[in-house]
PDB file of N, CA and C and ligand atoms in Angstrom:
ATOM      1  N   MET A   1    -251.676 -44.920 -84.722  1.00 55.00           N
ATOM      2  CA  MET A   1    -251.035 -43.922 -85.332  1.00 55.00           C
ATOM      3  C   MET A   1    -249.786 -43.292 -84.379  1.00 55.00           C
ATOM      4  N   ILE A   2    -250.069 -43.365 -83.146  1.00 55.00           N
ATOM      5  CA  ILE A   2    -249.120 -42.946 -82.329  1.00 55.00           C
ATOM      6  C   ILE A   2    -247.967 -43.712 -82.571  1.00 55.00           C
ATOM      7  N   PHE A   3    -248.086 -45.128 -82.812  1.00 57.00           N
ATOM      8  CA  PHE A   3    -247.067 -45.962 -82.919  1.00 57.00           C
ATOM      9  C   PHE A   3    -246.252 -45.675 -84.229  1.00 57.00           C
ATOM     10  N   ARG A   4    -247.010 -45.560 -85.254  1.00 56.00           N
ATOM     11  CA  ARG A   4    -246.413 -45.220 -86.726  1.00 56.00           C
ATOM     12  C   ARG A   4    -245.621 -43.809 -86.608  1.00 56.00           C
ATOM     13  N   ARG A   5    -246.101 -43.030 -85.994  1.00 55.00           N
ATOM     14  CA  ARG A   5    -245.231 -41.626 -85.850  1.00 55.00           C
ATOM     15  C   ARG A   5    -243.987 -42.034 -84.989  1.00 55.00           C
ATOM     16  N   ALA A   6    -243.905 -42.842 -83.883  1.00 52.00           N
ATOM     17  CA  ALA A   6    -242.741 -43.168 -83.338  1.00 52.00           C
ATOM     18  C   ALA A   6    -241.782 -43.885 -84.173  1.00 52.00           C
ATOM     19  N   ASN A   7    -242.223 -44.726 -85.090  1.00 49.00           N
ATOM     20  CA  ASN A   7    -241.308 -45.476 -85.858  1.00 49.00           C
ATOM     21  C   ASN A   7    -240.620 -44.438 -87.010  1.00 49.00           C
ATOM     22  N   GLU A   8    -241.393 -43.563 -87.513  1.00 50.00           N
ATOM     23  CA  GLU A   8    -240.977 -42.772 -88.407  1.00 50.00           C
ATOM     24  C   GLU A   8    -240.050 -41.734 -87.483  1.00 50.00           C
ATOM     25  N   LYS A   9    -240.011 -41.411 -86.497  1.00 49.00           N
ATOM     26  CA  LYS A   9    -238.978 -40.651 -85.739  1.00 49.00           C
ATOM     27  C   LYS A   9    -237.759 -41.479 -85.724  1.00 49.00           C
ATOM     28  N   VAL A  10    -237.894 -42.738 -85.442  1.00 48.00           N
ATOM     29  CA  VAL A  10    -236.688 -43.701 -85.195  1.00 48.00           C
ATOM     30  C   VAL A  10    -235.943 -43.753 -86.517  1.00 48.00           C
ATOM     31  N   GLY A  11    -236.723 -43.655 -87.573  1.00 47.00           N
ATOM     32  CA  GLY A  11    -236.063 -43.615 -88.991  1.00 47.00           C
ATOM     33  C   GLY A  11    -235.327 -42.471 -89.044  1.00 47.00           C
ATOM     34  N   ASP A  12    -235.805 -41.246 -88.703  1.00 48.00           N
ATOM     35  CA  ASP A  12    -235.193 -40.023 -88.711  1.00 48.00           C
ATOM     36  C   ASP A  12    -234.049 -39.834 -87.993  1.00 48.00           C
ATOM     37  N   ASN A  13    -233.884 -40.560 -86.839  1.00 53.00           N
ATOM     38  CA  ASN A  13    -233.044 -40.516 -85.977  1.00 53.00           C
ATOM     39  C   ASN A  13    -231.716 -41.636 -85.964  1.00 53.00           C
ATOM     40  N   LEU A  14    -231.941 -42.434 -87.244  1.00 56.00           N
ATOM     41  CA  LEU A  14    -230.927 -43.379 -87.145  1.00 56.00           C
ATOM     42  C   LEU A  14    -229.468 -43.099 -87.305  1.00 56.00           C
ATOM     43  N   ASP A  15    -229.309 -41.866 -88.352  1.00 60.00           N
ATOM     44  CA  ASP A  15    -228.034 -41.319 -88.433  1.00 60.00           C
ATOM     45  C   ASP A  15    -227.375 -40.678 -86.989  1.00 60.00           C
ATOM     46  N   GLU A  16    -228.546 -40.169 -86.535  1.00 61.00           N
ATOM     47  CA  GLU A  16    -227.998 -39.566 -84.994  1.00 61.00           C
ATOM     48  C   GLU A  16    -227.609 -40.819 -84.178  1.00 61.00           C
ATOM     49  N   LEU A  17    -228.376 -41.756 -84.090  1.00 59.00           N
ATOM     50  CA  LEU A  17    -228.011 -43.068 -83.545  1.00 59.00           C
ATOM     51  C   LEU A  17    -226.453 -43.409 -83.782  1.00 59.00           C
ATOM     52  N   ASP A  18    -226.139 -43.468 -85.092  1.00 63.00           N
ATOM     53  CA  ASP A  18    -224.833 -43.910 -85.315  1.00 63.00           C
ATOM     54  C   ASP A  18    -223.877 -42.822 -84.660  1.00 63.00           C
ATOM     55  N   SER A  19    -224.124 -41.702 -84.783  1.00 63.00           N
ATOM     56  CA  SER A  19    -223.126 -40.674 -84.026  1.00 63.00           C
ATOM     57  C   SER A  19    -223.250 -41.203 -82.437  1.00 63.00           C
ATOM     58  N   PHE A  20    -224.107 -41.588 -82.149  1.00 63.00           N
ATOM     59  CA  PHE A  20    -224.058 -42.026 -80.376  1.00 63.00           C
ATOM     60  C   PHE A  20    -223.144 -43.072 -80.450  1.00 63.00           C
ATOM     61  N   HIS A  21    -223.245 -44.077 -81.300  1.00 61.00           N
ATOM     62  CA  HIS A  21    -222.232 -45.163 -81.231  1.00 61.00           C
ATOM     63  C   HIS A  21    -220.944 -44.892 -81.143  1.00 61.00           C
ATOM     64  N   VAL A  22    -220.546 -43.820 -82.230  1.00 64.00           N
ATOM     65  CA  VAL A  22    -219.208 -43.406 -82.335  1.00 64.00           C
ATOM     66  C   VAL A  22    -218.906 -42.670 -80.974  1.00 64.00           C
ATOM     67  N   GLU A  23    -219.661 -41.759 -80.451  1.00 65.00           N
ATOM     68  CA  GLU A  23    -219.361 -41.176 -78.985  1.00 65.00           C
ATOM     69  C   GLU A  23    -219.225 -42.282 -78.001  1.00 65.00           C
ATOM     70  N   ASP A  24    -220.066 -43.353 -77.947  1.00 68.00           N
ATOM     71  CA  ASP A  24    -219.740 -44.363 -76.929  1.00 68.00           C
ATOM     72  C   ASP A  24    -218.642 -45.280 -77.287  1.00 68.00           C
ATOM     73  N   GLY A  25    -218.050 -44.950 -78.206  1.00 68.00           N
ATOM     74  CA  GLY A  25    -216.754 -45.833 -78.426  1.00 68.00           C
ATOM     75  C   GLY A  25    -217.080 -47.156 -79.265  1.00 68.00           C
ATOM     76  N   ASP A  26    -218.159 -47.249 -79.869  1.00 66.00           N
ATOM     77  CA  ASP A  26    -218.676 -48.258 -80.738  1.00 66.00           C
ATOM     78  C   ASP A  26    -218.946 -48.087 -82.123  1.00 66.00           C
ATOM     79  N   PRO A  27    -217.837 -47.512 -82.935  1.00 62.00           N
ATOM     80  CA  PRO A  27    -218.169 -47.137 -84.095  1.00 62.00           C
ATOM     81  C   PRO A  27    -218.315 -48.487 -84.999  1.00 62.00           C
ATOM     82  N   HIS A  28    -217.844 -49.673 -84.717  1.00 63.00           N
ATOM     83  CA  HIS A  28    -218.273 -50.835 -85.354  1.00 63.00           C
ATOM     84  C   HIS A  28    -219.675 -51.223 -85.452  1.00 63.00           C
ATOM     85  N   LEU A  29    -220.459 -50.435 -84.718  1.00 64.00           N
ATOM     86  CA  LEU A  29    -221.980 -50.731 -84.754  1.00 64.00           C
ATOM     87  C   LEU A  29    -222.501 -49.750 -85.832  1.00 64.00           C
ATOM     88  N   VAL A  30    -221.740 -48.771 -86.412  1.00 64.00           N
ATOM     89  CA  VAL A  30    -222.236 -47.903 -87.509  1.00 64.00           C
ATOM     90  C   VAL A  30    -222.472 -48.776 -88.763  1.00 64.00           C
ATOM     91  N   ARG A  31    -223.430 -48.588 -89.362  1.00 65.00           N
ATOM     92  CA  ARG A  31    -223.613 -49.350 -90.646  1.00 65.00           C
ATOM     93  C   ARG A  31    -222.839 -49.071 -91.781  1.00 65.00           C
ATOM     94  N   ASP A  32    -222.491 -47.687 -91.966  1.00 74.00           N
ATOM     95  CA  ASP A  32    -221.922 -47.312 -93.180  1.00 74.00           C
ATOM     96  C   ASP A  32    -220.634 -46.423 -93.016  1.00 74.00           C
ATOM     97  N   GLU A  33    -219.682 -46.925 -93.342  1.00 73.00           N
ATOM     98  CA  GLU A  33    -218.326 -46.052 -92.865  1.00 73.00           C
ATOM     99  C   GLU A  33    -218.298 -45.042 -93.826  1.00 73.00           C
ATOM    100  N   ASP A  34    -219.011 -44.720 -94.821  1.00 81.00           N
ATOM    101  CA  ASP A  34    -218.928 -43.600 -95.602  1.00 81.00           C
ATOM    102  C   ASP A  34    -219.908 -42.519 -95.301  1.00 81.00           C
ATOM    103  N   LEU A  35    -220.489 -43.127 -94.207  1.00 82.00           N
ATOM    104  CA  LEU A  35    -221.749 -42.050 -93.627  1.00 82.00           C
ATOM    105  C   LEU A  35    -221.035 -40.716 -92.976  1.00 82.00           C
ATOM    106  N   LEU A  36    -221.589 -39.662 -93.251  1.00 88.00           N
ATOM    107  CA  LEU A  36    -221.164 -38.232 -92.698  1.00 88.00           C
ATOM    108  C   LEU A  36    -221.559 -38.352 -91.291  1.00 88.00           C
ATOM    109  N   LEU A  37    -220.840 -38.346 -90.296  1.00 89.00           N
ATOM    110  CA  LEU A  37    -221.303 -38.134 -88.997  1.00 89.00           C
ATOM    111  C   LEU A  37    -220.810 -36.869 -88.359  1.00 89.00           C
ATOM    112  N   GLN A  38    -221.319 -36.646 -87.249  1.00 91.00           N
ATOM    113  CA  GLN A  38    -221.040 -35.268 -86.570  1.00 91.00           C
ATOM    114  C   GLN A  38    -220.150 -35.804 -85.342  1.00 91.00           C
ATOM    115  N   PHE A  39    -218.912 -35.368 -85.405  1.00 92.00           N
ATOM    116  CA  PHE A  39    -217.991 -35.692 -84.182  1.00 92.00           C
ATOM    117  C   PHE A  39    -217.908 -34.583 -83.513  1.00 92.00           C
ATOM    118  N   LYS A  40    -217.683 -34.878 -82.047  1.00 93.00           N
ATOM    119  CA  LYS A  40    -217.318 -33.932 -81.206  1.00 93.00           C
ATOM    120  C   LYS A  40    -215.968 -33.464 -81.488  1.00 93.00           C
ATOM    121  N   CYS A  41    -215.835 -32.089 -81.246  1.00 96.00           N
ATOM    122  CA  CYS A  41    -214.422 -31.474 -81.402  1.00 96.00           C
ATOM    123  C   CYS A  41    -213.458 -32.133 -80.300  1.00 96.00           C
ATOM    124  N   GLU A  42    -212.215 -32.535 -80.595  1.00 94.00           N
ATOM    125  CA  GLU A  42    -211.534 -33.048 -79.516  1.00 94.00           C
ATOM    126  C   GLU A  42    -210.267 -32.293 -78.941  1.00 94.00           C
ATOM    127  N   CYS A  43    -210.705 -30.974 -79.053  1.00 94.00           N
ATOM    128  CA  CYS A  43    -209.696 -29.911 -78.579  1.00 94.00           C
ATOM    129  C   CYS A  43    -209.585 -30.137 -77.156  1.00 94.00           C
ATOM    130  N   SER A  44    -208.619 -29.459 -76.579  1.00 91.00           N
ATOM    131  CA  SER A  44    -208.342 -29.256 -75.009  1.00 91.00           C
ATOM    132  C   SER A  44    -209.240 -28.638 -74.295  1.00 91.00           C
ATOM    133  N   ASP A  45    -210.283 -27.800 -74.880  1.00 92.00           N
ATOM    134  CA  ASP A  45    -211.183 -27.369 -74.037  1.00 92.00           C
ATOM    135  C   ASP A  45    -212.264 -28.133 -73.882  1.00 92.00           C
ATOM    136  N   GLU A  46    -212.470 -28.657 -72.386  1.00 89.00           N
ATOM    137  CA  GLU A  46    -213.576 -29.599 -72.163  1.00 89.00           C
ATOM    138  C   GLU A  46    -214.803 -29.194 -72.424  1.00 89.00           C
ATOM    139  N   ASN A  47    -215.161 -27.861 -72.491  1.00 94.00           N
ATOM    140  CA  ASN A  47    -216.546 -27.268 -72.557  1.00 94.00           C
ATOM    141  C   ASN A  47    -216.738 -27.079 -74.300  1.00 94.00           C
ATOM    142  N   CYS A  48    -215.731 -27.286 -74.835  1.00 95.00           N
ATOM    143  CA  CYS A  48    -216.091 -27.195 -76.404  1.00 95.00           C
ATOM    144  C   CYS A  48    -217.124 -28.149 -76.913  1.00 95.00           C
ATOM    145  N   SER A  49    -218.120 -27.323 -77.604  1.00 94.00           N
ATOM    146  CA  SER A  49    -219.294 -28.358 -77.970  1.00 94.00           C
ATOM    147  C   SER A  49    -219.300 -28.095 -79.646  1.00 94.00           C
ATOM    148  N   ALA A  50    -218.028 -27.754 -80.065  1.00 95.00           N
ATOM    149  CA  ALA A  50    -218.119 -27.467 -81.454  1.00 95.00           C
ATOM    150  C   ALA A  50    -218.309 -29.059 -82.243  1.00 95.00           C
ATOM    151  N   ARG A  51    -218.862 -29.083 -83.473  1.00 94.00           N
ATOM    152  CA  ARG A  51    -219.044 -30.375 -83.930  1.00 94.00           C
ATOM    153  C   ARG A  51    -218.473 -30.230 -85.317  1.00 94.00           C
ATOM    154  N   ILE A  52    -218.094 -31.496 -85.808  1.00 94.00           N
ATOM    155  CA  ILE A  52    -217.196 -31.645 -86.897  1.00 94.00           C
ATOM    156  C   ILE A  52    -217.840 -32.699 -87.977  1.00 94.00           C
ATOM    157  N   SER A  53    -218.221 -32.359 -89.069  1.00 92.00           N
ATOM    158  CA  SER A  53    -218.937 -33.362 -90.177  1.00 92.00           C
ATOM    159  C   SER A  53    -217.625 -34.091 -90.642  1.00 92.00           C
ATOM    160  N   LEU A  54    -217.733 -35.397 -90.689  1.00 91.00           N
ATOM    161  CA  LEU A  54    -216.592 -36.209 -91.141  1.00 91.00           C
ATOM    162  C   LEU A  54    -216.997 -37.694 -91.326  1.00 91.00           C
ATOM    163  N   LYS A  55    -216.385 -38.182 -92.490  1.00 91.00           N
ATOM    164  CA  LYS A  55    -216.836 -39.625 -92.793  1.00 91.00           C
ATOM    165  C   LYS A  55    -216.211 -40.372 -91.754  1.00 91.00           C
ATOM    166  N   LEU A  56    -217.230 -41.487 -91.353  1.00 88.00           N
ATOM    167  CA  LEU A  56    -216.426 -42.389 -90.435  1.00 88.00           C
ATOM    168  C   LEU A  56    -215.198 -42.835 -90.800  1.00 88.00           C
ATOM    169  N   SER A  57    -215.080 -43.283 -92.050  1.00 89.00           N
ATOM    170  CA  SER A  57    -213.766 -43.914 -92.565  1.00 89.00           C
ATOM    171  C   SER A  57    -212.673 -43.141 -92.411  1.00 89.00           C
ATOM    172  N   THR A  58    -212.738 -41.567 -92.606  1.00 92.00           N
ATOM    173  CA  THR A  58    -211.853 -40.626 -92.369  1.00 92.00           C
ATOM    174  C   THR A  58    -211.477 -40.673 -90.846  1.00 92.00           C
ATOM    175  N   TYR A  59    -212.431 -40.470 -90.146  1.00 91.00           N
ATOM    176  CA  TYR A  59    -212.316 -40.484 -88.582  1.00 91.00           C
ATOM    177  C   TYR A  59    -211.449 -41.740 -87.997  1.00 91.00           C
ATOM    178  N   GLN A  60    -211.601 -42.782 -88.677  1.00 89.00           N
ATOM    179  CA  GLN A  60    -210.888 -44.115 -88.160  1.00 89.00           C
ATOM    180  C   GLN A  60    -209.450 -43.974 -88.614  1.00 89.00           C
ATOM    181  N   LYS A  61    -209.429 -43.437 -89.875  1.00 92.00           N
ATOM    182  CA  LYS A  61    -208.210 -43.449 -90.482  1.00 92.00           C
ATOM    183  C   LYS A  61    -207.182 -42.488 -89.569  1.00 92.00           C
ATOM    184  N   ILE A  62    -207.774 -41.393 -89.250  1.00 93.00           N
ATOM    185  CA  ILE A  62    -207.019 -40.540 -88.455  1.00 93.00           C
ATOM    186  C   ILE A  62    -206.650 -41.082 -86.988  1.00 93.00           C
ATOM    187  N   HIS A  63    -207.723 -41.763 -86.282  1.00 89.00           N
ATOM    188  CA  HIS A  63    -207.358 -42.342 -85.081  1.00 89.00           C
ATOM    189  C   HIS A  63    -206.739 -43.604 -84.958  1.00 89.00           C
ATOM    190  N   ILE A  64    -206.321 -44.058 -86.143  1.00 90.00           N
ATOM    191  CA  ILE A  64    -205.277 -45.298 -85.931  1.00 90.00           C
ATOM    192  C   ILE A  64    -203.970 -44.644 -85.401  1.00 90.00           C
ATOM    193  N   ASP A  65    -203.742 -43.618 -85.421  1.00 89.00           N
ATOM    194  CA  ASP A  65    -202.602 -42.984 -84.568  1.00 89.00           C
ATOM    195  C   ASP A  65    -203.386 -42.463 -83.156  1.00 89.00           C
ATOM    196  N   ARG A  66    -203.114 -43.215 -82.184  1.00 87.00           N
ATOM    197  CA  ARG A  66    -203.911 -42.684 -80.879  1.00 87.00           C
ATOM    198  C   ARG A  66    -203.504 -41.521 -80.477  1.00 87.00           C
ATOM    199  N   ASP A  67    -202.336 -40.799 -80.924  1.00 89.00           N
ATOM    200  CA  ASP A  67    -201.806 -39.461 -80.507  1.00 89.00           C
ATOM    201  C   ASP A  67    -202.524 -38.374 -81.266  1.00 89.00           C
ATOM    202  N   SER A  68    -203.332 -38.761 -82.358  1.00 93.00           N
ATOM    203  CA  SER A  68    -203.773 -37.806 -83.105  1.00 93.00           C
ATOM    204  C   SER A  68    -205.313 -37.628 -82.789  1.00 93.00           C
ATOM    205  N   PHE A  69    -205.648 -36.149 -82.815  1.00 94.00           N
ATOM    206  CA  PHE A  69    -206.838 -35.863 -82.356  1.00 94.00           C
ATOM    207  C   PHE A  69    -207.532 -34.932 -83.456  1.00 94.00           C
ATOM    208  N   ILE A  70    -208.835 -34.784 -83.650  1.00 95.00           N
ATOM    209  CA  ILE A  70    -209.543 -34.188 -84.587  1.00 95.00           C
ATOM    210  C   ILE A  70    -210.304 -33.001 -83.975  1.00 95.00           C
ATOM    211  N   ILE A  71    -209.926 -31.753 -84.357  1.00 96.00           N
ATOM    212  CA  ILE A  71    -210.544 -30.540 -83.824  1.00 96.00           C
ATOM    213  C   ILE A  71    -210.853 -29.695 -84.867  1.00 96.00           C
ATOM    214  N   LYS A  72    -211.955 -28.727 -84.573  1.00 97.00           N
ATOM    215  CA  LYS A  72    -212.106 -27.521 -85.365  1.00 97.00           C
ATOM    216  C   LYS A  72    -210.659 -26.639 -85.610  1.00 97.00           C
ATOM    217  N   PRO A  73    -210.490 -26.191 -86.917  1.00 96.00           N
ATOM    218  CA  PRO A  73    -209.343 -25.424 -87.209  1.00 96.00           C
ATOM    219  C   PRO A  73    -209.262 -24.248 -86.113  1.00 96.00           C
ATOM    220  N   LYS A  74    -208.302 -23.931 -85.694  1.00 95.00           N
ATOM    221  CA  LYS A  74    -207.800 -22.877 -84.635  1.00 95.00           C
ATOM    222  C   LYS A  74    -208.219 -23.424 -83.429  1.00 95.00           C
ATOM    223  N   HIS A  75    -208.755 -24.417 -82.959  1.00 96.00           N
ATOM    224  CA  HIS A  75    -208.810 -24.952 -81.749  1.00 96.00           C
ATOM    225  C   HIS A  75    -207.601 -25.577 -80.887  1.00 96.00           C
ATOM    226  N   GLN A  76    -206.623 -25.523 -81.778  1.00 95.00           N
ATOM    227  CA  GLN A  76    -205.424 -26.049 -81.134  1.00 95.00           C
ATOM    228  C   GLN A  76    -204.841 -25.271 -80.188  1.00 95.00           C
ATOM    229  N   VAL A  77    -204.188 -26.016 -79.060  1.00 93.00           N
ATOM    230  CA  VAL A  77    -203.268 -25.263 -78.020  1.00 93.00           C
ATOM    231  C   VAL A  77    -201.835 -25.316 -78.564  1.00 93.00           C
ATOM    232  N   GLU A  78    -201.223 -24.328 -78.972  1.00 90.00           N
ATOM    233  CA  GLU A  78    -200.003 -24.447 -79.606  1.00 90.00           C
ATOM    234  C   GLU A  78    -198.980 -25.102 -78.524  1.00 90.00           C
ATOM    235  N   ALA A  79    -199.194 -24.715 -77.374  1.00 91.00           N
ATOM    236  CA  ALA A  79    -198.086 -25.186 -76.192  1.00 91.00           C
ATOM    237  C   ALA A  79    -198.022 -26.617 -76.261  1.00 91.00           C
ATOM    238  N   ILE A  80    -199.327 -27.340 -76.329  1.00 91.00           N
ATOM    239  CA  ILE A  80    -199.088 -28.836 -76.341  1.00 91.00           C
ATOM    240  C   ILE A  80    -199.709 -29.514 -77.259  1.00 91.00           C
ATOM    241  N   GLU A  81    -199.998 -28.915 -78.478  1.00 93.00           N
ATOM    242  CA  GLU A  81    -200.434 -29.713 -79.569  1.00 93.00           C
ATOM    243  C   GLU A  81    -199.683 -29.101 -81.071  1.00 93.00           C
ATOM    244  N   GLU A  82    -199.513 -29.982 -81.918  1.00 94.00           N
ATOM    245  CA  GLU A  82    -198.864 -29.701 -83.141  1.00 94.00           C
ATOM    246  C   GLU A  82    -200.007 -30.116 -84.199  1.00 94.00           C
ATOM    247  N   VAL A  83    -200.379 -29.079 -84.783  1.00 96.00           N
ATOM    248  CA  VAL A  83    -201.294 -29.384 -86.112  1.00 96.00           C
ATOM    249  C   VAL A  83    -200.529 -30.097 -87.224  1.00 96.00           C
ATOM    250  N   ILE A  84    -201.128 -31.270 -87.633  1.00 95.00           N
ATOM    251  CA  ILE A  84    -200.351 -31.864 -88.575  1.00 95.00           C
ATOM    252  C   ILE A  84    -201.107 -32.049 -90.047  1.00 95.00           C
ATOM    253  N   LEU A  85    -202.277 -31.464 -89.667  1.00 95.00           N
ATOM    254  CA  LEU A  85    -203.097 -31.576 -91.174  1.00 95.00           C
ATOM    255  C   LEU A  85    -204.446 -30.676 -90.855  1.00 95.00           C
ATOM    256  N   THR A  86    -204.535 -29.654 -91.812  1.00 95.00           N
ATOM    257  CA  THR A  86    -205.695 -28.930 -91.901  1.00 95.00           C
ATOM    258  C   THR A  86    -206.560 -28.981 -93.087  1.00 95.00           C
ATOM    259  N   GLU A  87    -207.763 -29.334 -92.840  1.00 94.00           N
ATOM    260  CA  GLU A  87    -208.763 -29.145 -93.975  1.00 94.00           C
ATOM    261  C   GLU A  87    -209.649 -28.252 -93.765  1.00 94.00           C
ATOM    262  N   ALA A  88    -210.651 -28.077 -94.649  1.00 91.00           N
ATOM    263  CA  ALA A  88    -211.709 -27.002 -94.568  1.00 91.00           C
ATOM    264  C   ALA A  88    -212.464 -26.969 -93.158  1.00 91.00           C
ATOM    265  N   ASP A  89    -212.886 -28.152 -92.718  1.00 91.00           N
ATOM    266  CA  ASP A  89    -213.638 -28.351 -91.669  1.00 91.00           C
ATOM    267  C   ASP A  89    -212.929 -28.755 -90.361  1.00 91.00           C
ATOM    268  N   TYR A  90    -211.789 -29.399 -90.561  1.00 96.00           N
ATOM    269  CA  TYR A  90    -211.165 -29.736 -89.432  1.00 96.00           C
ATOM    270  C   TYR A  90    -209.714 -29.724 -89.485  1.00 96.00           C
ATOM    271  N   SER A  91    -208.891 -29.907 -88.328  1.00 97.00           N
ATOM    272  CA  SER A  91    -207.454 -30.131 -88.417  1.00 97.00           C
ATOM    273  C   SER A  91    -207.311 -31.227 -87.412  1.00 97.00           C
ATOM    274  N   VAL A  92    -206.039 -31.854 -87.754  1.00 97.00           N
ATOM    275  CA  VAL A  92    -205.705 -33.074 -86.818  1.00 97.00           C
ATOM    276  C   VAL A  92    -204.364 -32.456 -86.155  1.00 97.00           C
ATOM    277  N   VAL A  93    -204.343 -32.724 -84.715  1.00 96.00           N
ATOM    278  CA  VAL A  93    -203.456 -32.279 -84.004  1.00 96.00           C
ATOM    279  C   VAL A  93    -202.588 -33.617 -83.389  1.00 96.00           C
ATOM    280  N   LYS A  94    -201.389 -33.447 -83.072  1.00 94.00           N
ATOM    281  CA  LYS A  94    -200.733 -34.447 -82.386  1.00 94.00           C
ATOM    282  C   LYS A  94    -200.390 -33.924 -80.942  1.00 94.00           C
ATOM    283  N   LYS A  95    -200.572 -34.609 -79.884  1.00 87.00           N
ATOM    284  CA  LYS A  95    -200.168 -33.852 -78.616  1.00 87.00           C
ATOM    285  C   LYS A  95    -198.621 -34.039 -78.485  1.00 87.00           C
ATOM    286  N   ASN A  96    -198.128 -33.086 -78.077  1.00 80.00           N
ATOM    287  CA  ASN A  96    -196.537 -32.925 -77.861  1.00 80.00           C
ATOM    288  C   ASN A  96    -195.986 -33.680 -76.917  1.00 80.00           C
ATOM    289  N   ASN A  97    -196.536 -33.714 -75.854  1.00 66.00           N
ATOM    290  CA  ASN A  97    -196.039 -34.504 -74.595  1.00 66.00           C
ATOM    291  C   ASN A  97    -196.758 -35.887 -74.652  1.00 66.00           C
ATOM    292  N   SER A  98    -195.902 -36.773 -74.281  1.00 54.00           N
ATOM    293  CA  SER A  98    -196.240 -38.181 -74.525  1.00 54.00           C
ATOM    294  C   SER A  98    -196.622 -38.821 -73.174  1.00 54.00           C
ATOM    295  N   THR A  99    -197.055 -38.067 -72.256  1.00 55.00           N
ATOM    296  CA  THR A  99    -197.628 -38.610 -71.124  1.00 55.00           C
ATOM    297  C   THR A  99    -198.966 -39.259 -71.459  1.00 55.00           C
ATOM    298  N   ALA A 100    -199.060 -40.377 -70.964  1.00 51.00           N
ATOM    299  CA  ALA A 100    -200.301 -41.184 -71.245  1.00 51.00           C
ATOM    300  C   ALA A 100    -201.609 -40.531 -70.573  1.00 51.00           C
ATOM    301  N   GLU A 101    -202.648 -40.502 -71.257  1.00 55.00           N
ATOM    302  CA  GLU A 101    -203.646 -39.977 -70.689  1.00 55.00           C
ATOM    303  C   GLU A 101    -204.526 -41.050 -70.064  1.00 55.00           C
ATOM    304  N   PRO A 102    -205.260 -40.533 -69.110  1.00 56.00           N
ATOM    305  CA  PRO A 102    -205.742 -41.502 -67.920  1.00 56.00           C
ATOM    306  C   PRO A 102    -206.928 -42.339 -68.844  1.00 56.00           C
ATOM    307  N   GLY A 103    -207.557 -41.714 -69.805  1.00 54.00           N
ATOM    308  CA  GLY A 103    -208.627 -42.345 -70.407  1.00 54.00           C
ATOM    309  C   GLY A 103    -208.315 -43.191 -71.897  1.00 54.00           C
ATOM    310  N   ALA A 104    -206.801 -43.438 -71.796  1.00 52.00           N
ATOM    311  CA  ALA A 104    -206.385 -43.960 -72.946  1.00 52.00           C
ATOM    312  C   ALA A 104    -206.787 -45.460 -73.278  1.00 52.00           C
ATOM    313  N   ASP A 105    -207.174 -46.143 -72.070  1.00 53.00           N
ATOM    314  CA  ASP A 105    -207.703 -47.584 -72.366  1.00 53.00           C
ATOM    315  C   ASP A 105    -209.151 -47.448 -72.991  1.00 53.00           C
ATOM    316  N   LEU A 106    -209.821 -46.468 -73.030  1.00 55.00           N
ATOM    317  CA  LEU A 106    -211.156 -46.499 -73.454  1.00 55.00           C
ATOM    318  C   LEU A 106    -211.168 -46.009 -74.787  1.00 55.00           C
ATOM    319  N   ASN A 107    -209.869 -45.762 -75.246  1.00 59.00           N
ATOM    320  CA  ASN A 107    -210.143 -45.181 -76.699  1.00 59.00           C
ATOM    321  C   ASN A 107    -210.630 -46.258 -77.607  1.00 59.00           C
ATOM    322  N   VAL A 108    -211.172 -45.703 -78.735  1.00 59.00           N
ATOM    323  CA  VAL A 108    -211.779 -46.634 -79.655  1.00 59.00           C
ATOM    324  C   VAL A 108    -210.597 -47.238 -80.581  1.00 59.00           C
ATOM    325  N   THR A 109    -210.754 -48.618 -80.896  1.00 61.00           N
ATOM    326  CA  THR A 109    -209.831 -49.297 -81.630  1.00 61.00           C
ATOM    327  C   THR A 109    -210.516 -49.255 -83.202  1.00 61.00           C
ATOM    328  N   PRO A 110    -209.880 -48.702 -84.049  1.00 66.00           N
ATOM    329  CA  PRO A 110    -210.401 -48.379 -85.331  1.00 66.00           C
ATOM    330  C   PRO A 110    -210.407 -49.807 -85.780  1.00 66.00           C
ATOM    331  N   ILE A 111    -211.384 -49.875 -86.871  1.00 70.00           N
ATOM    332  CA  ILE A 111    -211.642 -51.077 -87.669  1.00 70.00           C
ATOM    333  C   ILE A 111    -210.843 -50.817 -89.057  1.00 70.00           C
ATOM    334  N   ASN A 112    -209.893 -51.671 -89.381  1.00 71.00           N
ATOM    335  CA  ASN A 112    -209.264 -51.482 -90.398  1.00 71.00           C
ATOM    336  C   ASN A 112    -209.737 -52.451 -91.538  1.00 71.00           C
ATOM    337  N   ASN A 113    -210.464 -52.004 -92.579  1.00 68.00           N
ATOM    338  CA  ASN A 113    -211.251 -52.797 -93.559  1.00 68.00           C
ATOM    339  C   ASN A 113    -210.261 -52.987 -94.704  1.00 68.00           C
ATOM    340  N   SER A 114    -209.285 -52.153 -95.059  1.00 64.00           N
ATOM    341  CA  SER A 114    -208.322 -52.276 -96.138  1.00 64.00           C
ATOM    342  C   SER A 114    -207.478 -53.430 -96.276  1.00 64.00           C
TER     343      SER A 114
HETATM  344 ZN1  LIG B 201    -212.932 -27.307 -79.812  1.00 91.37          ZN
END
């Protein structure tokens, strides 16, 4: 009985698991690219815990450009970021200065299935 419950819980958490893959930089482990995932807001505020619902395929398309970041609308910092796209749930910003970020090598490489 306990085991069965545990398995059911795993089933419930599969979508959540996919989100973790994305956060870990392993979006290729996600089963379905049309799956709606909760992405972390990528604004300049390190403490920002906002989540953005986005299809994995949309996220990957935006991140083909490594200078582009997905944030909640109005989370941009005008001085260093330029909003290039605003949707109902999210905005896409480009960093103005081109100084390389320390973590750039850890960035996700999007899978291009097209
Ligand atoms: Zn934010």
